[in-house]
CSV table of C-alpha atoms in Angstrom, one decimal:
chain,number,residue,atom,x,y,z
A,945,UNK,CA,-20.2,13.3,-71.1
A,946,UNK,CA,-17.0,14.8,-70.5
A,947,UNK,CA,-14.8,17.8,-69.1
A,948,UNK,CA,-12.0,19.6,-70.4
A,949,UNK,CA,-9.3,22.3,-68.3
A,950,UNK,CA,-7.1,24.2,-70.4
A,951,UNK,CA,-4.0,25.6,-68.2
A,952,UNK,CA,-2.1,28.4,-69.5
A,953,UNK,CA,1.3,28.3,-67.4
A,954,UNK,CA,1.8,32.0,-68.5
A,955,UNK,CA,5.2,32.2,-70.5
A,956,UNK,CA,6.6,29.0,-69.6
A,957,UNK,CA,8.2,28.6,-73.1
A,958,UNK,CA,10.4,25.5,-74.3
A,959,UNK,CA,12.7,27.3,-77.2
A,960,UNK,CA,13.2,26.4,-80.6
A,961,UNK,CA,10.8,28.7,-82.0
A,962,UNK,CA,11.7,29.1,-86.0
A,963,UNK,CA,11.3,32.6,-86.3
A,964,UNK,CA,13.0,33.6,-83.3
A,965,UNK,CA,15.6,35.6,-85.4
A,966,UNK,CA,12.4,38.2,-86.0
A,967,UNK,CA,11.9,38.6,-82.0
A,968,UNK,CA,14.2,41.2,-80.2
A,969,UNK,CA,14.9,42.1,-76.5
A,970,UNK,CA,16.5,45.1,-77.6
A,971,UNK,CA,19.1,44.5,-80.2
A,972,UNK,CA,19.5,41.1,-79.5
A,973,UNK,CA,17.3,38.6,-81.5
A,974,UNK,CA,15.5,35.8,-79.2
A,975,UNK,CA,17.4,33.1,-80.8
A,976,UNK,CA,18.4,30.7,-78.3
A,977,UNK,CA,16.1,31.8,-75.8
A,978,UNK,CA,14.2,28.9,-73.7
A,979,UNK,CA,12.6,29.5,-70.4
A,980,UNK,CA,12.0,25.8,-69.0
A,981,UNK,CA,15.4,24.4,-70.1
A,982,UNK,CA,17.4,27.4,-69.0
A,983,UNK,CA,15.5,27.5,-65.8
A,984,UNK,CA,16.8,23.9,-65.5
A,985,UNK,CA,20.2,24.5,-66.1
A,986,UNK,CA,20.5,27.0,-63.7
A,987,UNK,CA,19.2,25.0,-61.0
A,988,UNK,CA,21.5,22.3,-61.6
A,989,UNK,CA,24.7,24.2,-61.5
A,990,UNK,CA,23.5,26.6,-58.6
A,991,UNK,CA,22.8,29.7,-59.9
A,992,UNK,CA,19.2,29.2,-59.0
A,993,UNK,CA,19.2,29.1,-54.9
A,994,UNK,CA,17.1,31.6,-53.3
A,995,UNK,CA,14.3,30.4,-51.6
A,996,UNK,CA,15.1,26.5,-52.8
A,997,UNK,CA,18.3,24.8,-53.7
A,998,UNK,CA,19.7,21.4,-55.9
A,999,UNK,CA,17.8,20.7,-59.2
A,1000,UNK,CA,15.0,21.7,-60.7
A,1001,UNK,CA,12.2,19.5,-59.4
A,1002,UNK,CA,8.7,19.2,-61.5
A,1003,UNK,CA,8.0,15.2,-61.3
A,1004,UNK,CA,4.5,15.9,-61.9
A,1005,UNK,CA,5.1,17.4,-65.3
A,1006,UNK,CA,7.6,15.3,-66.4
A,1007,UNK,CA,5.8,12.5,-66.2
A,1008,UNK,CA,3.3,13.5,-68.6
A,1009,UNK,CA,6.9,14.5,-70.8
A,1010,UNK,CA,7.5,18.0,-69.7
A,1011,UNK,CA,11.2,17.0,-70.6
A,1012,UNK,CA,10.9,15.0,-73.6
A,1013,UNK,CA,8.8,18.2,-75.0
A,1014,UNK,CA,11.8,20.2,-74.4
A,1015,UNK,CA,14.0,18.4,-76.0
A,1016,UNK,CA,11.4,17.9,-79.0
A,1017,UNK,CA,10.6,21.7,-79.6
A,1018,UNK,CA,14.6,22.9,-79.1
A,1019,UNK,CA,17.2,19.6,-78.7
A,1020,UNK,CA,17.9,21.2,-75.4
A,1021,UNK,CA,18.8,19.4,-72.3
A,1022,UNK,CA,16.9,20.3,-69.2
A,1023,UNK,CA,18.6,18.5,-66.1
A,1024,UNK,CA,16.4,16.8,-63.7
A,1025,UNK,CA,13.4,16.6,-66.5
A,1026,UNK,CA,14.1,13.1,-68.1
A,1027,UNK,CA,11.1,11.0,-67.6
A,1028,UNK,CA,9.5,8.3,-69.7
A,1029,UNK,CA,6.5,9.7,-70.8
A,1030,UNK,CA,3.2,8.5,-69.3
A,1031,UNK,CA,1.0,11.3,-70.7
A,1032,UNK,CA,0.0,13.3,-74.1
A,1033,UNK,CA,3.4,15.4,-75.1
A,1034,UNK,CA,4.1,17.5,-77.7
A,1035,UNK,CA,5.7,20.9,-78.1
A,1036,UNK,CA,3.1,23.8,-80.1
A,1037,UNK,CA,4.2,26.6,-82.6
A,1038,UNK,CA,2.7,29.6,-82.7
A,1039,UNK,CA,2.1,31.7,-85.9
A,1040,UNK,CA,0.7,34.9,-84.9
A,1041,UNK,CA,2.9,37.9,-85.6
A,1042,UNK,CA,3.6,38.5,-81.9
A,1043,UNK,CA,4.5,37.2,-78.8
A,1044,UNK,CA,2.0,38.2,-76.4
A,1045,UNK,CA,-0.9,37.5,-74.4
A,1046,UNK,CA,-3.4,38.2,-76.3
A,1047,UNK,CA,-1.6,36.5,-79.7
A,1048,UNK,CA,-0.7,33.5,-77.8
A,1049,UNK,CA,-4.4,32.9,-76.1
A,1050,UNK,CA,-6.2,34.3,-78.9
A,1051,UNK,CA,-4.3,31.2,-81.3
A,1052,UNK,CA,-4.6,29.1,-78.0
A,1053,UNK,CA,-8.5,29.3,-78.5
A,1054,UNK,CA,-8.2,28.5,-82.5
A,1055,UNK,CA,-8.0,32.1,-83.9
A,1056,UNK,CA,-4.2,33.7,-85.3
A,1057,UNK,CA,-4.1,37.2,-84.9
A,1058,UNK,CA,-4.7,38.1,-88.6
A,1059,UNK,CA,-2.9,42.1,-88.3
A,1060,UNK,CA,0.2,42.9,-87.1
A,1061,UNK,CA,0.1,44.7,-83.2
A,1062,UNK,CA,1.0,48.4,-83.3
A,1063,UNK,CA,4.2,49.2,-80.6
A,1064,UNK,CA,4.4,52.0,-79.2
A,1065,UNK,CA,8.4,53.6,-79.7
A,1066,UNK,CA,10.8,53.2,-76.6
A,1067,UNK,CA,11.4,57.0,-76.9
A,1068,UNK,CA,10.2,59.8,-74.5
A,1069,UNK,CA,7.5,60.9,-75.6
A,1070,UNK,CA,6.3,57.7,-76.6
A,1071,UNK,CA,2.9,58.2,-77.5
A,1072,UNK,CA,1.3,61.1,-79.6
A,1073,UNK,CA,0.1,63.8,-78.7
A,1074,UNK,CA,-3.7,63.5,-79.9
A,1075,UNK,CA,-3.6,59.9,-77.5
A,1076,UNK,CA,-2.2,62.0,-74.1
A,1077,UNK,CA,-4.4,65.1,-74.6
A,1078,UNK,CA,-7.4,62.4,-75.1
A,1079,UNK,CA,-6.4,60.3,-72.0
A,1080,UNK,CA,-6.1,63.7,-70.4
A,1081,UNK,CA,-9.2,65.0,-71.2
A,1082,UNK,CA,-11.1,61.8,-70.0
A,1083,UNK,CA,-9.4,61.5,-66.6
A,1084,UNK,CA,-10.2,65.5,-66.5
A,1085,UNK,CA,-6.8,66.4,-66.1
A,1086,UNK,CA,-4.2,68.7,-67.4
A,1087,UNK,CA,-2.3,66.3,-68.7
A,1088,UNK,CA,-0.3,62.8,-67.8
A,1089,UNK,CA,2.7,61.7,-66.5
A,1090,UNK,CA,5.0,59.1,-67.6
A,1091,UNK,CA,4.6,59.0,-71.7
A,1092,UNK,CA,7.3,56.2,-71.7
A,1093,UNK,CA,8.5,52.9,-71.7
A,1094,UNK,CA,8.9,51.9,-68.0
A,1095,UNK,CA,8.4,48.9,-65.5
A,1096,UNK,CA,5.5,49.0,-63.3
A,1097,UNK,CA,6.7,48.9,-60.4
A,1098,UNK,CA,9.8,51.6,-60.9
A,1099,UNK,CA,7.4,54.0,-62.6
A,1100,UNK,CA,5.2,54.0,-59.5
A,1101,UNK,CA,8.4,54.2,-57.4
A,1102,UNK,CA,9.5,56.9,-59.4
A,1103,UNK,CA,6.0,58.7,-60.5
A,1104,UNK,CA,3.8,58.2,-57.7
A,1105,UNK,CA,4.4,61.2,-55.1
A,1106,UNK,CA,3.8,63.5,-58.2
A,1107,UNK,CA,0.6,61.8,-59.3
A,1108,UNK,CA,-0.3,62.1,-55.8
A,1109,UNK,CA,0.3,65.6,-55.6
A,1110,UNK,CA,-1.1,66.7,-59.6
A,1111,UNK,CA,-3.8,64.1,-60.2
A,1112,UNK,CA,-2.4,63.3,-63.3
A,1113,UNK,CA,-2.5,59.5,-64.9
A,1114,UNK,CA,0.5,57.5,-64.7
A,1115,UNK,CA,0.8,56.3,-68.1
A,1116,UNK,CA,3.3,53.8,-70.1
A,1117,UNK,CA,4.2,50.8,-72.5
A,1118,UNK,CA,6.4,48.2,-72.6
A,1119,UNK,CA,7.7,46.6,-75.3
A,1120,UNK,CA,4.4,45.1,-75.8
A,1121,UNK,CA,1.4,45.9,-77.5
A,1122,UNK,CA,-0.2,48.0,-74.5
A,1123,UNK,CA,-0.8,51.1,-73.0
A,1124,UNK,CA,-1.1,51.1,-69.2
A,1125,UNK,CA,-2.5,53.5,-67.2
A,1126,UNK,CA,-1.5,53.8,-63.0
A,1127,UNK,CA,-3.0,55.5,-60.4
A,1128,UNK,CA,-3.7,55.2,-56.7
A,1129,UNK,CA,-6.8,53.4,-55.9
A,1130,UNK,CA,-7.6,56.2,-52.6
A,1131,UNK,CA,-6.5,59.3,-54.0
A,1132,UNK,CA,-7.6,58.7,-57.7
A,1133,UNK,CA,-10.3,55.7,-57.2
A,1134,UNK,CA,-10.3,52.5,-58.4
A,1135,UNK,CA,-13.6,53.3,-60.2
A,1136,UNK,CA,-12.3,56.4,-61.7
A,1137,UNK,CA,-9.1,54.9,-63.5
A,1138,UNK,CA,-11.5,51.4,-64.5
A,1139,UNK,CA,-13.6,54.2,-65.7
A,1140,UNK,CA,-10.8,55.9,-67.9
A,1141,UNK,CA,-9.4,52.8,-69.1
A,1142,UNK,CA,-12.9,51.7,-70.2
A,1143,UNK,CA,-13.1,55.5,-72.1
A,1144,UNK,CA,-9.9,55.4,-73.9
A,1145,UNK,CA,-9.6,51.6,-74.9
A,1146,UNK,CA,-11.5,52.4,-78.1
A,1147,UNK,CA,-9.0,54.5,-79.7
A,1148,UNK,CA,-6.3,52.3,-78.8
A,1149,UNK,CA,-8.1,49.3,-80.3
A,1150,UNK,CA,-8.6,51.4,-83.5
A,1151,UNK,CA,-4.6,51.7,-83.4
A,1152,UNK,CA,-4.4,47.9,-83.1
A,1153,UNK,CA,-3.0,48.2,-79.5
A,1154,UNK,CA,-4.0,45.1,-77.9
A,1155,UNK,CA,-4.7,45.8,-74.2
A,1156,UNK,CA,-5.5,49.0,-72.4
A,1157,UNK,CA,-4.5,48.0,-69.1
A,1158,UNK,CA,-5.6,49.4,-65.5
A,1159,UNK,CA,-2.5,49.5,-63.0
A,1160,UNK,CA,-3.8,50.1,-59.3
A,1161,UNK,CA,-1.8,50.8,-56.5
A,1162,UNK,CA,-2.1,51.8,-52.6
A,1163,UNK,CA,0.4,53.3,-50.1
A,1164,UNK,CA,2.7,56.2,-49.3
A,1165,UNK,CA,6.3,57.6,-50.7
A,1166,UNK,CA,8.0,54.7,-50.7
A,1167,UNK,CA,6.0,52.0,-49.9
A,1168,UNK,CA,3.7,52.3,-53.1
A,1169,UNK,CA,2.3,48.8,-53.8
A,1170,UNK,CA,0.1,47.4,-57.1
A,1171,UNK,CA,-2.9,45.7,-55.5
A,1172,UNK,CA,-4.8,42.6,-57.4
A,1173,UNK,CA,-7.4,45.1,-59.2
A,1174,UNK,CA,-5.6,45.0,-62.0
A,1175,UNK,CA,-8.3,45.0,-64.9
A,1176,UNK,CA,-7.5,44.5,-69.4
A,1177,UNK,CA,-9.4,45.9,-71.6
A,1178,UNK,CA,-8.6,43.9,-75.1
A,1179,UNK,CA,-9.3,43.9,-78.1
A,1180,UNK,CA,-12.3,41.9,-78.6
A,1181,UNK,CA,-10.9,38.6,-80.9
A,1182,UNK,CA,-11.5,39.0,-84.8
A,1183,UNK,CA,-13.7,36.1,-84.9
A,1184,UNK,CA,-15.6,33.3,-82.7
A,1185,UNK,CA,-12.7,31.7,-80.4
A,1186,UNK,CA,-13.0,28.2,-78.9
A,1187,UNK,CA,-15.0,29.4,-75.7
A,1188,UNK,CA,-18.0,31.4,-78.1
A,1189,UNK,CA,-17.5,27.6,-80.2
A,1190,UNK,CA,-18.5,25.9,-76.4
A,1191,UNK,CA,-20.7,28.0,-75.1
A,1192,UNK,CA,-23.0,28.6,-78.8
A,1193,UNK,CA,-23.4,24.8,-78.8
A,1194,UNK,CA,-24.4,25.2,-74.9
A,1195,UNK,CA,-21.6,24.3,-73.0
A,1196,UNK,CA,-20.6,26.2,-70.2
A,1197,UNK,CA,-17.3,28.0,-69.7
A,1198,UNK,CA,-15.3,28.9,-67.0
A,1199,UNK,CA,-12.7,31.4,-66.7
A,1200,UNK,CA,-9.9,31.7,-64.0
A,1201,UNK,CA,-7.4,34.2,-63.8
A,1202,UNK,CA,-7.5,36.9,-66.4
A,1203,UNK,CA,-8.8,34.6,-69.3
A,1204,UNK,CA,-12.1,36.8,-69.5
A,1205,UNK,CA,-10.2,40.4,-69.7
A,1206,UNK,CA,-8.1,38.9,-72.7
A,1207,UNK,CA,-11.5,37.5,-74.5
A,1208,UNK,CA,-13.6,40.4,-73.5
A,1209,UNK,CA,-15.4,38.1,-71.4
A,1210,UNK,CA,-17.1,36.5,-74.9
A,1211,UNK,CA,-18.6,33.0,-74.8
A,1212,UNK,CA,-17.0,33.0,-71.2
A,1213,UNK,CA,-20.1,31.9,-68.5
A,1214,UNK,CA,-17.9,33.4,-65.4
A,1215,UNK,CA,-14.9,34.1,-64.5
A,1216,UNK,CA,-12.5,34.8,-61.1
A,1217,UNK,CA,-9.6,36.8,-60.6
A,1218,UNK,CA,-6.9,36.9,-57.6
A,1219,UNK,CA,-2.9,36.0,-56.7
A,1220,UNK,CA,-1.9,32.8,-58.5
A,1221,UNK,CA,-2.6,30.7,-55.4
A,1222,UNK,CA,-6.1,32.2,-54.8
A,1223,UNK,CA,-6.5,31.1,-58.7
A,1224,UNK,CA,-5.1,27.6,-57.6
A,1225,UNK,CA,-7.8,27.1,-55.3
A,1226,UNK,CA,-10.6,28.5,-57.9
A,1227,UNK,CA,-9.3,25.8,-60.3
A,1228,UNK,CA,-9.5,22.8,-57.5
A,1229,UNK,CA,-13.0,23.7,-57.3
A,1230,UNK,CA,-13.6,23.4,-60.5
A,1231,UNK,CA,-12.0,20.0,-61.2
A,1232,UNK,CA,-14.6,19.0,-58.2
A,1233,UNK,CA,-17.8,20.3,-59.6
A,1234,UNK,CA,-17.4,22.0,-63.1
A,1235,UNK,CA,-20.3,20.7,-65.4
A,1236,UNK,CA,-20.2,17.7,-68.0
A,1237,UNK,CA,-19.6,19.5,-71.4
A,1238,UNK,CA,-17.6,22.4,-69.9
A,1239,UNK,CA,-14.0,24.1,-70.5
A,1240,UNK,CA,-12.2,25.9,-67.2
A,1241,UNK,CA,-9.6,27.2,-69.0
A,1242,UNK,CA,-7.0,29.1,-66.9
A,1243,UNK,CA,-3.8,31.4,-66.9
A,1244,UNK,CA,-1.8,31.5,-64.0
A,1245,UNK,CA,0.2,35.2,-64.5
A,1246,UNK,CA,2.7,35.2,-61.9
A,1247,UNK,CA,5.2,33.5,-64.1
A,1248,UNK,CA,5.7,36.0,-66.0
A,1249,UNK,CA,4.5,38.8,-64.5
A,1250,UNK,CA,6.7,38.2,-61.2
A,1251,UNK,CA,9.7,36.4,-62.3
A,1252,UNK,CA,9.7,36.3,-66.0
A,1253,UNK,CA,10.1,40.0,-66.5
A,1254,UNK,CA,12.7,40.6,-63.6
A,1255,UNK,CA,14.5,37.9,-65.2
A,1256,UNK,CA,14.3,36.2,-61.0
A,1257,UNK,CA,15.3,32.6,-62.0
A,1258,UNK,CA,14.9,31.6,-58.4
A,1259,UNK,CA,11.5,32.9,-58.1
A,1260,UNK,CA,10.8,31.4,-61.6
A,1261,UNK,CA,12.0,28.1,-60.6
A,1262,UNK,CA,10.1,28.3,-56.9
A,1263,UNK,CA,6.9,28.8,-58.6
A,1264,UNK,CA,7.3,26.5,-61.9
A,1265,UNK,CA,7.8,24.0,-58.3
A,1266,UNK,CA,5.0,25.0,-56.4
A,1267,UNK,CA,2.4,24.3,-59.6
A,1268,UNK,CA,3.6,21.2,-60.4
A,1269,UNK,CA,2.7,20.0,-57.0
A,1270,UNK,CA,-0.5,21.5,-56.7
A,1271,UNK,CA,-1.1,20.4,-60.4
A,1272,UNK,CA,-0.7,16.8,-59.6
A,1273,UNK,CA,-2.8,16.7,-56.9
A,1274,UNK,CA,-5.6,18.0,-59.7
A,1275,UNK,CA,-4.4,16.1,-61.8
A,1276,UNK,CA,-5.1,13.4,-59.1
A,1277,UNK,CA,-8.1,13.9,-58.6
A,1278,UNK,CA,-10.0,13.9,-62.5
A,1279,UNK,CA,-13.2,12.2,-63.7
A,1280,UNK,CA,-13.0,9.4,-66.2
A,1281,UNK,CA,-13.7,10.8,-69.7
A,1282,UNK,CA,-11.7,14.3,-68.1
A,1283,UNK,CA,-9.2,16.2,-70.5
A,1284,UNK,CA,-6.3,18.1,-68.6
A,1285,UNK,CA,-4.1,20.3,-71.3
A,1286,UNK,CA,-1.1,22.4,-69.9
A,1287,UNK,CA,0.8,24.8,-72.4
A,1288,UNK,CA,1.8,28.4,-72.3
A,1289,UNK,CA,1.3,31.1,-74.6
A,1290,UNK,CA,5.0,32.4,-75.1
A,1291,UNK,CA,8.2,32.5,-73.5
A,1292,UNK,CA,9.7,35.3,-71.0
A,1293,UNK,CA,13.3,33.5,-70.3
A,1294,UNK,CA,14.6,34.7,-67.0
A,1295,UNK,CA,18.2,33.6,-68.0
A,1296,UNK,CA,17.6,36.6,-70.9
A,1297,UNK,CA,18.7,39.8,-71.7
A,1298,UNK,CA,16.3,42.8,-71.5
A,1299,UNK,CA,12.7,42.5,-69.8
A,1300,UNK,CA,10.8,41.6,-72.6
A,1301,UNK,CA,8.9,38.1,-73.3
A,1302,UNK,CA,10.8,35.5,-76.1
A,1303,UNK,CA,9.8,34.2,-79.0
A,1304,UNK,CA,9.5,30.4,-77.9
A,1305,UNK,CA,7.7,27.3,-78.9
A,1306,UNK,CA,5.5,25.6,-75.6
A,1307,UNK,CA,4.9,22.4,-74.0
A,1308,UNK,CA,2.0,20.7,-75.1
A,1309,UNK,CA,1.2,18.2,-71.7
A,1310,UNK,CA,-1.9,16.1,-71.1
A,1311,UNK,CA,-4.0,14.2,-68.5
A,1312,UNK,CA,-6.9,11.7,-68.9
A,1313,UNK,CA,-6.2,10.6,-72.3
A,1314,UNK,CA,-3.2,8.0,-72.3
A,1315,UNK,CA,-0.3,7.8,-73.1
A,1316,UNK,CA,0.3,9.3,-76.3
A,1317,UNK,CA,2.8,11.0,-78.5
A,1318,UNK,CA,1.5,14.6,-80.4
A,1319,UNK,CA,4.8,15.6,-82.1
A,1320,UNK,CA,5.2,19.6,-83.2
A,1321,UNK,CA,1.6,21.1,-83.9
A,1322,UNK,CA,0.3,24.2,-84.0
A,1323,UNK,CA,-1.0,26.8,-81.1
A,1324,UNK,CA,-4.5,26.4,-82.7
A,1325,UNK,CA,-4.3,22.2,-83.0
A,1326,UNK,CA,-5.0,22.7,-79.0
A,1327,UNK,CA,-8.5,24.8,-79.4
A,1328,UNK,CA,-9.3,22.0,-82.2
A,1329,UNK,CA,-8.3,19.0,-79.8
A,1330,UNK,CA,-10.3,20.3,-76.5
A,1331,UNK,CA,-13.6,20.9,-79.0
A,1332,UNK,CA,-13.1,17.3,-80.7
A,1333,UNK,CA,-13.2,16.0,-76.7
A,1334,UNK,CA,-16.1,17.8,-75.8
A,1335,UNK,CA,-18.1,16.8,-79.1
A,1336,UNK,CA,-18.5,20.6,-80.5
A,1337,UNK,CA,-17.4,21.3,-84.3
A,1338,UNK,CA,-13.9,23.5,-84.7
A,1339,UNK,CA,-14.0,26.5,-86.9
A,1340,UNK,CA,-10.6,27.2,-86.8
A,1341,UNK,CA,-7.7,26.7,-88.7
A,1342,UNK,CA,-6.5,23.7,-86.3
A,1343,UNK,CA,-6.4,20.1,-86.5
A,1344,UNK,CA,-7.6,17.4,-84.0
A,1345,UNK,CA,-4.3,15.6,-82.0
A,1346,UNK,CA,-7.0,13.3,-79.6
């Protein structure tokens, strides 16, 4: 019997997407964009010294062909990533009409998002008024606050003394297909807002907004902080993913991080949620004693979520550094007959303008199986390689690279 882990290292992108030129941070298309190489580059000429210093160092990754994949998916050069191969390589295009989570996991797992995503407009009101008066009416309030595009953490900043004082819902979008709802986990209750975002996620879904997503936070005036409760409610995949594939022949699988919230927890056995080194540890544990016949598959967030989005290239870089380490010792440390895939589901290039994530092609890196050579496949070519491994028939659109 054997094992397979499928590692999401969320938004770590490698450029040379083809349709790039139909992706916007604002007015500017994401041609060009590409996370990993640009990350690199900054390293290497110093623009990339906070909290570390000198080139970007990920020998762990780049001997599977982390830079070779790069230079596959874009013909960029990423300084310090030049290794000989000694794992599977490749670089994975996506096809779904979007470049978020959901698209990019939901393709990861075999299934293209068949409808385009509705956005909400970066205008103030953003949303209509028959959504507020219904978010309203299920929190029981007068009305909400917010009704924009916004950052989490500056809307809190900005909003939170007034939601403690009214009551009212923080909510906002981003240039995502989302709609986010914050509140203080004291004064409003953590239950109460899971409770709301549960109510309301229905209509969204009907309006083809992906995620509906809970944003809790503690503190005072100006020391507001989001805590790890953070909970998605998605839209439930438009047909039977890799993990329902796994777990209807009676496999077993695991989630780790928020893999379960962006599958609505279907064919998924458990799952565990925390900081991205909380997650790190989950994950060793798994590569100890998951079952024979089982998928962990995992998304480590902060990547995007911390540096990715506030365009930090040194926090990017410190963290891209601290998971190849901790990845090599898992990588370590595998069974015989063991599949290791790690891959991302878009970009989010720190080096970037705007906030938002880019349209970018992925690395496609692999332990346990050889040495081998993949070439440019698709996003759902993964979901069909990990079920070919574990011995379960594909019924997605993807192809077999094992």
């Amino acid at each position: 019997m054997t094992r397979a882990f499928l590692i999401v290292l969320d938004s770590a992108g490698i450029g040379g997407a083809p349709d790039a030129g139909r992706f916007f941070n604002g007015t500017q298309p994401d041609t060009g964009a590409n996370t990993l190489a640009h990350i690199a580059q900054a390293c290497a000429d110093g623009r990339a010294g906070a909290g570390r210093s000198g080139p970007l160092r990920l020998p762990n990754l780049d001997r599977l062909g982390l830079g070779a994949a790069i230079a596959l998916a874009s013909g960029d050069a990423a300084p310090g990533l030049g290794c000989a191969p000694q794992g599977l390589w490749g670089a994975a295009t996506e096809v779904s009409p979007g470049k978020d989570t959901p698209s990019g996991h939901w393709e990861l797992a075999g299934v293209p998002v068949p409808w385009d995503w509705h956005y909400f407009p970066d205008t103030q009101p953003a949303f209509p008024p028959d959504l507020s008066a219904a978010v309203a009416r299920a929190a029981g309030t007068d009305g909400i606050l917010g009704n924009c595009h916004a950052s989490g953490t500056e809307i809190v900043a900005r909003l939170g003394e007034e939601h403690l004082r009214s009551g009212w819902p923080i909510c906002y979008t981003s240039a995502d297909s989302v709609f986010q709802i914050a509140a203080h986990e004291q004064a409003f209750g953590l239950d109460r807002l899971l409770d709301l975002c549960r109510a309301v996620a229905p209509m969204l879904h009907d309006m083809r907004v992906g995620r509906v997503i809970a944003r809790p936070f503690t503190g005072a005036p100006g020391q507001f902080t989001r805590t790890s409760n953070r909970r998605d409610f998605a839209i439930a995949p438009p047909s039977p993913t890799l993990c329902d594939w796994i777990s209807g022949a009676g496999g077993t699988v695991h989630g780790v991080g928020k893999i379960g919230d962006i599958f609505s927890m279907q064919g998924i056995f458990d799952t565990v949620k925390g900081s991205d080194a909380e997650l790190m540890g989950d994950l060793s544990r798994l590569v100890d004693g998951a079952e024979d016949g089982s998928l962990t598959f995992a998304n480590f967030v902060e990547f995007d979520s911390l540096y990715g989005h506030r365009r930090d290239v040194s926090g990017y870089a410190r963290h891209l550094e601290w998971a190849d380490a901790e990845l090599g010792a898992l990588i370590a440390r595998l069974r015989p007959g063991d599949l290791m895939l790690i891959t991302a589901d878009h970009g989010n290039d720190p080096t970037w303008i705007g906030t938002d994530h880019t349209r970018e092609r992925v690395p496609v890196l692999g332990a346990g199986v050889g040495v081998r050579a993949v070439g440019q496949v698709g996003f759902a070519d993964i979901a069909a390689s990990i079920a070919a491994h574990l011995g379960v028939p594909s019924q997605g659109p993807g192809k077999s690279f094992l």
